Amino acid sequence: GWSQGFSVGQMLRIVRVMLTMNRAGRRLYRAQQRQTSGTEGGGAAPNQFHRDPLASRSIQEWVAEQCADSEVQQFFAGMVRLLGYSADVDRLSADAALIQFHLGGAGVHYLHGGWQTIVEELVAANRAAGVQLHFNSGVADLIDASAGAAGVNAGEFDYVVLACDPRRALKTGHLEHLV
């Protein structure tokens, strides 16, 4: 089973960290639920959300604070990848990972056909609605969108979606004008 290769001491550390993760995730999830249902109209105004201090720390940092054992840390990195669908434990915020860990405790459901199924359905729905999609198109610069249209390279578009590393997007400039 999953416990093969761990010493009794490591198993005890794993159980302790799991309990701590679940308690923290439950606390964060409940706080999030209170925020989203706390105002009239079904949700909090965007500026009223309280960000937990864990939002500015990675899950890797949080786990390292809970347990110094590198093998136990690797175990939890694998758990986060499984339950949170994110492989980058150095950048995934601790609050998001802990909430997902709490929710994932009830079981993980996988999409039949994989995540590509969602992508294909979104592409088909957008094309059926007349949306022009441009894949694998490099972006050299973004042009001021305050006039109602965003320009990318030589083209002009109503909306621009950048699906790339945020650091690359920041290098393009003019992000404050994107919708």
Coordinates of C-alpha atoms in Angstrom, one line a residue:
G1 CA 0.0 0.0 0.0
W2 CA 0.9 3.7 0.2
S3 CA 2.6 3.2 3.5
Q4 CA 5.4 0.9 2.2
G5 CA 8.8 2.4 2.7
F6 CA 7.8 4.7 5.6
S7 CA 9.0 4.2 9.1
V8 CA 6.6 4.2 12.0
G9 CA 7.8 7.7 12.9
Q10 CA 7.2 8.9 9.4
M11 CA 3.7 7.3 9.4
L12 CA 2.9 9.2 12.7
R13 CA 4.1 12.5 11.1
I14 CA 2.0 11.8 8.0
V15 CA -1.1 11.2 10.2
R16 CA -0.4 14.4 12.3
V17 CA 0.1 16.5 9.2
M18 CA -3.0 15.0 7.5
L19 CA -5.1 15.9 10.5
T20 CA -3.7 19.4 10.6
M21 CA -4.3 19.8 6.9
N22 CA -7.9 18.7 7.1
R23 CA -8.6 21.0 10.1
A24 CA -7.0 24.0 8.3
G25 CA -8.8 23.2 5.1
R26 CA -12.2 22.8 6.9
R27 CA -11.6 26.2 8.6
L28 CA -10.7 27.9 5.4
Y29 CA -13.6 26.3 3.5
R30 CA -16.1 27.3 6.1
A31 CA -14.7 30.9 6.1
Q32 CA -15.0 31.0 2.3
Q33 CA -18.6 29.7 2.5
R34 CA -19.5 32.4 5.0
Q35 CA -18.0 35.1 2.8
T36 CA -19.8 34.0 -0.4
S37 CA -23.2 33.7 1.3
G38 CA -22.8 36.6 3.7
T39 CA -24.3 39.5 1.7
E40 CA -27.6 40.2 0.1
G41 CA -27.8 38.9 -3.5
G42 CA -25.9 35.7 -2.8
G43 CA -22.3 36.7 -2.5
A44 CA -19.8 39.1 -1.1
A45 CA -18.8 42.2 -3.1
P46 CA -15.4 41.6 -4.7
N47 CA -13.6 44.0 -2.4
Q48 CA -15.1 42.5 0.7
F49 CA -13.3 39.1 0.6
H50 CA -10.8 38.5 3.4
R51 CA -7.7 36.8 2.1
D52 CA -6.3 34.4 4.6
P53 CA -2.5 34.8 5.3
L54 CA -2.0 31.3 3.8
A55 CA -2.9 32.8 0.4
S56 CA 0.5 34.4 0.2
R57 CA 2.4 31.2 1.1
S58 CA 2.9 28.1 -1.0
I59 CA 1.6 24.7 0.1
Q60 CA 5.2 23.4 0.0
E61 CA 6.2 26.1 2.5
W62 CA 3.3 25.3 4.7
V63 CA 4.0 21.5 4.7
A64 CA 7.7 22.2 5.4
E65 CA 6.7 24.1 8.5
Q66 CA 4.5 21.2 9.7
C67 CA 7.2 18.6 9.1
A68 CA 10.9 18.8 8.3
D69 CA 11.1 15.2 6.9
S70 CA 11.7 15.5 3.2
E71 CA 10.2 12.1 2.4
V72 CA 7.0 13.1 4.2
Q73 CA 7.0 16.4 2.3
Q74 CA 7.3 14.5 -1.0
F75 CA 4.3 12.3 0.1
F76 CA 2.2 15.5 0.6
A77 CA 3.3 17.0 -2.7
G78 CA 1.9 13.9 -4.3
M79 CA -1.3 14.2 -2.4
V80 CA -1.7 17.8 -3.4
R81 CA -1.1 16.8 -7.0
L82 CA -3.7 14.1 -6.8
L83 CA -6.4 16.1 -4.9
G84 CA -5.7 19.5 -6.3
Y85 CA -4.8 18.8 -9.9
S86 CA -1.7 21.0 -9.6
A87 CA 1.8 19.8 -9.9
D88 CA 3.5 23.1 -8.9
V89 CA 3.5 22.9 -5.1
D90 CA 6.0 25.7 -4.9
R91 CA 3.5 28.2 -6.5
L92 CA 0.1 26.8 -5.4
S93 CA -1.2 28.8 -2.5
A94 CA -1.5 27.0 0.8
D95 CA -5.1 28.2 1.3
A96 CA -6.3 26.8 -2.1
A97 CA -4.4 23.5 -1.6
L98 CA -5.8 23.1 2.0
I99 CA -9.3 23.7 0.9
Q100 CA -8.9 21.2 -2.0
F101 CA -7.3 18.7 0.4
H102 CA -10.4 19.0 2.7
L103 CA -12.8 18.7 -0.2
G104 CA -10.8 15.9 -1.8
G105 CA -11.1 13.8 1.4
A106 CA -14.6 12.8 0.2
G107 CA -13.1 11.3 -2.9
V108 CA -11.7 12.5 -6.2
H109 CA -13.8 12.3 -9.4
Y110 CA -12.2 12.1 -12.8
L111 CA -13.7 13.4 -16.0
H112 CA -14.5 10.6 -18.4
G113 CA -12.2 11.2 -21.4
G114 CA -9.9 13.5 -19.4
W115 CA -9.6 17.3 -19.1
Q116 CA -9.2 17.5 -22.9
T117 CA -13.0 16.7 -23.0
I118 CA -13.7 20.1 -21.4
V119 CA -11.4 21.9 -23.8
E120 CA -13.0 20.3 -26.8
E121 CA -16.5 21.2 -25.6
L122 CA -15.5 24.8 -24.9
V123 CA -14.0 25.1 -28.3
A124 CA -17.1 23.6 -30.0
A125 CA -19.5 25.8 -28.1
N126 CA -17.5 29.0 -28.9
R127 CA -17.2 28.2 -32.5
A128 CA -20.9 27.4 -32.7
A129 CA -21.5 30.9 -31.2
G130 CA -19.4 32.5 -33.9
V131 CA -16.3 33.1 -31.8
Q132 CA -13.0 33.2 -33.7
L133 CA -10.3 31.3 -31.8
H134 CA -6.6 31.7 -32.5
F135 CA -4.4 29.0 -30.9
N136 CA -0.6 29.0 -30.6
S137 CA -0.5 32.6 -31.6
G138 CA 2.4 34.5 -30.2
V139 CA 1.7 37.8 -28.4
A140 CA 4.4 40.5 -28.9
D141 CA 2.4 43.3 -27.3
L142 CA -1.1 44.2 -26.1
I143 CA -2.6 47.5 -27.3
D144 CA -4.6 49.7 -25.1
A145 CA -8.1 48.3 -24.8
S146 CA -9.7 51.3 -23.2
A147 CA -11.4 52.2 -26.5
G148 CA -13.3 48.9 -26.4
A149 CA -11.1 46.5 -28.4
A150 CA -7.8 44.9 -27.5
G151 CA -5.1 44.6 -30.2
V152 CA -2.7 41.7 -30.3
N153 CA 0.2 41.9 -32.7
A154 CA -1.5 43.3 -35.9
G155 CA -5.0 42.0 -35.1
E156 CA -7.8 43.6 -33.3
F157 CA -10.1 41.6 -31.0
D158 CA -13.0 42.3 -28.7
Y159 CA -11.5 40.0 -26.0
V160 CA -8.1 38.5 -25.5
V161 CA -7.4 35.5 -23.3
L162 CA -3.8 34.8 -22.4
A163 CA -3.3 31.1 -21.5
C164 CA 0.3 31.2 -20.5
D165 CA 2.7 31.6 -17.6
P166 CA 1.8 34.9 -15.8
R167 CA 5.4 36.1 -16.0
R168 CA 5.3 35.9 -19.8
A169 CA 2.0 37.8 -19.8
L170 CA 3.4 40.5 -17.6
K171 CA 6.2 41.0 -20.1
T172 CA 3.7 42.0 -22.8
G173 CA 2.7 45.2 -20.9
H174 CA -0.7 46.9 -20.9
L175 CA -2.3 44.2 -18.8
E176 CA -4.3 46.8 -16.8
H177 CA -6.5 47.3 -19.9
L178 CA -7.5 43.7 -20.2
V179 CA -11.0 42.6 -19.3

